[in-house]
Amino acid sequence: MEPQVTELKLKIEDILCPFGFEVYPFQVAWYNALLPPAFHLPLPGSTLAFLVLSTPAMFDRALKPFLQSCHLQPLTDPVDQCVAYHLGRVRESFPELRMQVIADYEVHPNRRPKILAQTAAHVAGAAYYYQRQDVEADPWGTQHISGVCIHPRFGGWFAIRGVLLLPGIEVPDLLPTKPLDCVPTRAERITLLEGFNFHWQDWTYRDAVTPQERYSEEQKAYFSTPPAQRWALLGLSLPSEVSSVSSESLPLSTHTSKPQNSRRAQGWLSPRVSPTVSPGP
């Protein structure tokens, strides 16, 4: 890896990794090469970018401290705001750069996504993006089959959170890192894609590989609860407007967890692992 890329990666990791994030460099050209022009990032191909994803640890290390902080108003989606806060800390740490942050959920006025997160994860070598085209003689006929990324260490127990673009920093000699093909057989890929498309509520597709760590039960309960009902789980008041878009890449389960009382919910917000830096103003 080029020295400049290594240095920047280490500095960004120092900011994000204590809070349960991972960082992967890539060239804009690698991303654009896989997509039609309408989805291209409008930067020179050799421009440096970093993909950011969250691991299961993010819930305790980043979200809970963020919710305990004084930076909660106005609340819309707690996870998205938490991630935006931490990505903003990265941008503020490099005032000399013209860093652009694109969150995974951002869209253009015509509703076209600003970033196709799973494609970015694949080209950055972070997670393998398994698609229908990866299954020889697939069995699905005319059914629509969505693809899904699998992380070599966390399986499906992670989330892609966004990219950091660095206009003006070009790294033409950066070598690509191929994502690890951790679901190599046709049968395994069929099981994965069918689990993701037809049975995502039971979480089993996320175990396509044996993960080093899974979401905790409280984290699963949070993401399985419809957005408007998550506030009760956290012991917070429902805001006047709540985004209906999930922070995860999947639709939310229709299963509704029983709201917890305020005392127990507040206990949720006591992180089991303390970050090295507390969220500031």
Short mmCIF file of C-alpha atoms in Angstrom, two decimals:
data_model
loop_
_atom_site.label_atom_id
_atom_site.label_comp_id
_atom_site.label_asym_id
_atom_site.label_seq_id
_atom_site.Cartn_x
_atom_site.Cartn_y
_atom_site.Cartn_z
CA MET A 1 0.00 0.00 0.00
CA GLU A 2 1.26 3.48 -0.84
CA PRO A 3 2.77 5.35 2.16
CA GLN A 4 0.29 8.22 1.85
CA VAL A 5 -2.64 5.80 1.85
CA THR A 6 -1.23 3.87 4.80
CA GLU A 7 -0.73 7.05 6.80
CA LEU A 8 -4.25 8.35 6.13
CA LYS A 9 -5.80 4.96 6.82
CA LEU A 10 -4.07 4.71 10.18
CA LYS A 11 -5.16 8.22 11.16
CA ILE A 12 -8.77 7.54 10.22
CA GLU A 13 -8.69 4.20 12.03
CA ASP A 14 -7.41 5.94 15.15
CA ILE A 15 -10.60 8.02 15.10
CA LEU A 16 -13.12 5.34 14.13
CA CYS A 17 -11.90 1.89 15.16
CA PRO A 18 -12.28 2.44 18.94
CA PHE A 19 -15.99 2.92 18.23
CA GLY A 20 -16.52 -0.32 16.30
CA PHE A 21 -15.86 0.80 12.71
CA GLU A 22 -13.53 -0.54 10.02
CA VAL A 23 -11.89 1.41 7.17
CA TYR A 24 -10.85 0.23 3.69
CA PRO A 25 -9.18 2.31 0.90
CA PHE A 26 -10.12 2.14 -2.76
CA GLN A 27 -9.85 4.08 -6.01
CA VAL A 28 -12.89 5.79 -7.47
CA ALA A 29 -12.10 4.14 -10.82
CA TRP A 30 -12.61 0.65 -9.37
CA TYR A 31 -16.10 1.61 -8.25
CA ASN A 32 -17.08 3.44 -11.44
CA ALA A 33 -15.88 0.56 -13.63
CA LEU A 34 -18.65 -1.69 -12.29
CA LEU A 35 -21.53 0.75 -12.73
CA PRO A 36 -23.38 2.61 -15.48
CA PRO A 37 -22.54 6.33 -15.84
CA ALA A 38 -25.60 7.48 -13.92
CA PHE A 39 -24.10 6.01 -10.74
CA HIS A 40 -20.50 7.15 -11.24
CA LEU A 41 -18.73 9.26 -8.66
CA PRO A 42 -17.83 12.50 -10.51
CA LEU A 43 -14.12 12.47 -9.66
CA PRO A 44 -10.92 11.45 -11.45
CA GLY A 45 -10.52 7.70 -11.42
CA SER A 46 -7.37 7.69 -9.34
CA THR A 47 -9.01 9.68 -6.52
CA LEU A 48 -8.59 8.06 -3.11
CA ALA A 49 -11.65 6.99 -1.16
CA PHE A 50 -12.28 5.02 2.03
CA LEU A 51 -15.19 2.72 2.77
CA VAL A 52 -16.45 2.71 6.37
CA LEU A 53 -18.43 -0.16 7.88
CA SER A 54 -19.68 -0.90 11.36
CA THR A 55 -19.05 -4.12 13.26
CA PRO A 56 -21.27 -5.59 15.99
CA ALA A 57 -19.23 -3.63 18.55
CA MET A 58 -20.52 -0.31 17.22
CA PHE A 59 -23.80 -0.64 19.11
CA ASP A 60 -22.09 -0.56 22.52
CA ARG A 61 -19.03 1.50 21.68
CA ALA A 62 -20.62 4.26 19.58
CA LEU A 63 -24.43 4.28 19.70
CA LYS A 64 -24.96 3.98 23.44
CA PRO A 65 -22.45 6.72 24.38
CA PHE A 66 -23.90 8.90 21.63
CA LEU A 67 -27.42 8.50 23.02
CA GLN A 68 -26.13 9.39 26.49
CA SER A 69 -24.51 12.55 25.19
CA CYS A 70 -26.16 15.95 24.81
CA HIS A 71 -26.14 15.82 20.99
CA LEU A 72 -29.53 14.24 20.47
CA GLN A 73 -31.78 17.07 19.33
CA PRO A 74 -33.52 16.96 17.01
CA LEU A 75 -33.52 13.18 16.85
CA THR A 76 -34.55 11.48 13.61
CA ASP A 77 -32.78 8.13 13.28
CA PRO A 78 -30.37 7.52 16.18
CA VAL A 79 -28.04 5.14 14.32
CA ASP A 80 -27.78 7.34 11.24
CA GLN A 81 -27.12 10.39 13.41
CA CYS A 82 -24.53 8.53 15.43
CA VAL A 83 -22.70 7.40 12.30
CA ALA A 84 -22.92 10.90 10.81
CA TYR A 85 -21.43 12.30 14.01
CA HIS A 86 -18.42 9.98 13.85
CA LEU A 87 -17.86 10.47 10.12
CA GLY A 88 -18.06 14.20 10.78
CA ARG A 89 -15.32 13.85 13.38
CA VAL A 90 -13.10 12.36 10.69
CA ARG A 91 -13.74 15.24 8.31
CA GLU A 92 -13.08 17.80 11.04
CA SER A 93 -9.78 16.09 11.86
CA PHE A 94 -8.47 16.82 8.35
CA PRO A 95 -9.29 20.50 7.73
CA GLU A 96 -6.54 20.69 5.12
CA LEU A 97 -8.35 18.14 2.93
CA ARG A 98 -11.53 18.66 0.92
CA MET A 99 -12.99 15.45 2.30
CA GLN A 100 -16.50 14.58 1.19
CA VAL A 101 -18.65 12.22 3.27
CA ILE A 102 -21.44 10.19 1.69
CA ALA A 103 -23.58 8.14 4.06
CA ASP A 104 -25.04 4.88 2.78
CA TYR A 105 -28.61 6.20 2.96
CA GLU A 106 -28.09 9.48 1.06
CA VAL A 107 -29.95 10.00 -2.21
CA HIS A 108 -30.08 12.60 -4.98
CA PRO A 109 -33.26 14.68 -5.49
CA ASN A 110 -34.44 12.04 -8.01
CA ARG A 111 -34.04 9.38 -5.26
CA ARG A 112 -31.08 7.74 -6.94
CA PRO A 113 -28.59 6.59 -4.28
CA LYS A 114 -25.47 8.74 -3.98
CA ILE A 115 -23.43 5.61 -3.33
CA LEU A 116 -24.10 1.93 -4.00
CA ALA A 117 -22.68 0.76 -0.73
CA GLN A 118 -22.36 -2.94 -1.48
CA THR A 119 -20.45 -2.27 -4.72
CA ALA A 120 -18.11 0.04 -2.81
CA ALA A 121 -17.54 -2.62 -0.14
CA HIS A 122 -16.68 -5.18 -2.80
CA VAL A 123 -14.16 -3.04 -4.69
CA ALA A 124 -12.55 -1.94 -1.40
CA GLY A 125 -11.99 -5.58 -0.49
CA ALA A 126 -14.09 -5.25 2.66
CA ALA A 127 -16.82 -7.78 1.90
CA TYR A 128 -17.75 -9.97 -1.07
CA TYR A 129 -20.89 -8.82 -2.88
CA TYR A 130 -22.74 -12.01 -3.82
CA GLN A 131 -25.23 -11.54 -6.63
CA ARG A 132 -27.42 -13.69 -8.82
CA GLN A 133 -24.75 -13.63 -11.51
CA ASP A 134 -22.46 -15.49 -9.09
CA VAL A 135 -24.72 -18.57 -9.22
CA GLU A 136 -24.30 -20.75 -12.27
CA ALA A 137 -27.62 -21.89 -13.77
CA ASP A 138 -29.59 -20.26 -10.96
CA PRO A 139 -32.97 -21.74 -9.98
CA TRP A 140 -35.04 -18.55 -9.62
CA GLY A 141 -36.57 -18.05 -13.04
CA THR A 142 -38.24 -14.64 -13.29
CA GLN A 143 -37.97 -13.84 -9.57
CA HIS A 144 -36.06 -10.74 -8.56
CA ILE A 145 -33.05 -11.67 -6.45
CA SER A 146 -31.14 -8.98 -4.56
CA GLY A 147 -27.47 -9.39 -3.77
CA VAL A 148 -25.82 -9.22 -0.36
CA CYS A 149 -22.34 -8.59 1.02
CA ILE A 150 -20.69 -11.08 3.35
CA HIS A 151 -17.76 -10.07 5.55
CA PRO A 152 -15.04 -12.72 6.00
CA ARG A 153 -14.98 -12.27 9.80
CA PHE A 154 -18.48 -11.07 10.63
CA GLY A 155 -20.55 -12.81 7.95
CA GLY A 156 -23.68 -10.70 7.62
CA TRP A 157 -23.39 -9.21 11.11
CA PHE A 158 -22.15 -5.80 9.98
CA ALA A 159 -23.40 -2.73 8.10
CA ILE A 160 -21.87 -0.52 5.42
CA ARG A 161 -22.11 3.05 6.65
CA GLY A 162 -20.62 5.24 3.95
CA VAL A 163 -17.58 6.43 2.03
CA LEU A 164 -15.04 9.20 2.52
CA LEU A 165 -13.93 10.83 -0.74
CA LEU A 166 -10.68 12.80 -0.94
CA PRO A 167 -10.77 15.03 -4.04
CA GLY A 168 -7.30 16.16 -5.04
CA ILE A 169 -5.57 13.13 -3.54
CA GLU A 170 -4.82 10.75 -6.39
CA VAL A 171 -3.22 7.36 -5.90
CA PRO A 172 -2.77 5.82 -9.37
CA ASP A 173 -0.42 3.14 -8.05
CA LEU A 174 -2.76 1.84 -5.33
CA LEU A 175 -3.25 -1.88 -5.88
CA PRO A 176 -6.74 -3.33 -5.47
CA THR A 177 -7.51 -5.82 -2.72
CA LYS A 178 -9.93 -8.53 -3.78
CA PRO A 179 -12.64 -9.37 -1.27
CA LEU A 180 -12.37 -12.84 0.22
CA ASP A 181 -14.75 -15.27 -1.47
CA CYS A 182 -15.96 -16.90 1.72
CA VAL A 183 -19.10 -18.48 0.22
CA PRO A 184 -17.43 -20.33 -2.64
CA THR A 185 -19.83 -23.11 -3.67
CA ARG A 186 -22.98 -22.88 -5.77
CA ALA A 187 -25.10 -24.55 -3.10
CA GLU A 188 -23.86 -22.19 -0.39
CA ARG A 189 -24.55 -19.16 -2.57
CA ILE A 190 -28.07 -20.34 -3.33
CA THR A 191 -28.70 -20.82 0.39
CA LEU A 192 -27.30 -17.36 1.14
CA LEU A 193 -29.29 -15.49 -1.50
CA GLU A 194 -32.51 -17.34 -0.73
CA GLY A 195 -32.04 -16.64 2.97
CA PHE A 196 -31.39 -12.97 2.31
CA ASN A 197 -34.29 -12.51 -0.11
CA PHE A 198 -36.97 -14.75 1.37
CA HIS A 199 -36.13 -15.37 5.05
CA TRP A 200 -34.19 -12.30 6.17
CA GLN A 201 -36.34 -11.98 9.31
CA ASP A 202 -34.77 -15.07 10.92
CA TRP A 203 -31.21 -13.63 10.67
CA THR A 204 -29.77 -16.98 9.48
CA TYR A 205 -28.36 -15.65 6.20
CA ARG A 206 -25.93 -13.64 8.31
CA ASP A 207 -24.29 -16.91 9.38
CA ALA A 208 -23.22 -17.77 5.83
CA VAL A 209 -19.77 -17.95 7.41
CA THR A 210 -19.13 -18.61 11.08
CA PRO A 211 -18.77 -15.08 12.47
CA GLN A 212 -16.25 -13.98 15.05
CA GLU A 213 -19.00 -11.88 16.61
CA ARG A 214 -22.75 -11.46 16.15
CA TYR A 215 -25.16 -8.72 17.13
CA SER A 216 -26.17 -8.93 20.78
CA GLU A 217 -29.75 -9.87 21.60
CA GLU A 218 -30.59 -6.27 22.48
CA GLN A 219 -29.07 -5.09 19.20
CA LYS A 220 -31.15 -7.66 17.29
CA ALA A 221 -34.25 -6.54 19.18
CA TYR A 222 -33.53 -2.91 18.27
CA PHE A 223 -33.13 -3.56 14.53
CA SER A 224 -36.12 -5.94 14.49
CA THR A 225 -38.41 -3.27 15.90
CA PRO A 226 -40.21 -0.82 13.56
CA PRO A 227 -38.51 2.60 13.66
CA ALA A 228 -41.36 4.40 15.44
CA GLN A 229 -41.27 1.84 18.26
CA ARG A 230 -37.50 1.88 18.79
CA TRP A 231 -37.74 4.97 20.98
CA ALA A 232 -39.48 3.02 23.71
CA LEU A 233 -36.66 0.47 23.69
CA LEU A 234 -34.21 3.30 24.26
CA GLY A 235 -36.28 5.03 26.93
CA LEU A 236 -36.62 8.11 24.73
CA SER A 237 -39.60 10.18 23.65
CA LEU A 238 -40.90 9.79 20.12
CA PRO A 239 -39.94 12.83 18.00
CA SER A 240 -42.49 14.64 15.89
CA GLU A 241 -41.09 13.11 12.72
CA VAL A 242 -39.29 9.79 12.56
CA SER A 243 -37.55 8.58 9.43
CA SER A 244 -39.13 5.43 8.08
CA VAL A 245 -35.86 4.33 6.48
CA SER A 246 -34.03 1.57 8.34
CA SER A 247 -30.39 2.00 9.23
CA GLU A 248 -29.77 -1.57 8.11
CA SER A 249 -29.66 -2.71 4.51
CA LEU A 250 -32.76 -4.91 4.96
CA PRO A 251 -36.43 -4.15 5.51
CA LEU A 252 -37.38 -4.32 9.17
CA SER A 253 -39.09 -7.38 10.53
CA THR A 254 -42.80 -7.09 11.15
CA HIS A 255 -42.19 -8.62 14.57
CA THR A 256 -42.68 -6.04 17.29
CA SER A 257 -40.69 -6.33 20.48
CA LYS A 258 -42.48 -5.51 23.70
CA PRO A 259 -41.56 -1.95 24.75
CA GLN A 260 -39.40 -1.92 27.85
CA ASN A 261 -39.96 0.30 30.81
CA SER A 262 -37.85 3.42 31.19
CA ARG A 263 -35.61 2.06 33.94
CA ARG A 264 -34.64 -1.02 31.97
CA ALA A 265 -34.31 0.95 28.75
CA GLN A 266 -31.89 3.36 30.36
CA GLY A 267 -29.81 0.34 31.33
CA TRP A 268 -29.43 -0.38 27.64
CA LEU A 269 -27.47 2.82 27.30
CA SER A 270 -24.67 1.76 29.62
CA PRO A 271 -21.90 0.65 27.23
CA ARG A 272 -20.18 -2.61 28.09
CA VAL A 273 -17.04 -1.40 26.32
CA SER A 274 -15.94 2.15 26.91
CA PRO A 275 -14.59 4.07 23.91
CA THR A 276 -11.24 5.79 24.17
CA VAL A 277 -12.85 9.14 23.35
CA SER A 278 -16.25 10.37 24.48
CA PRO A 279 -18.45 12.20 22.00
CA GLY A 280 -17.84 15.92 22.29
CA PRO A 281 -20.04 18.92 21.59
#
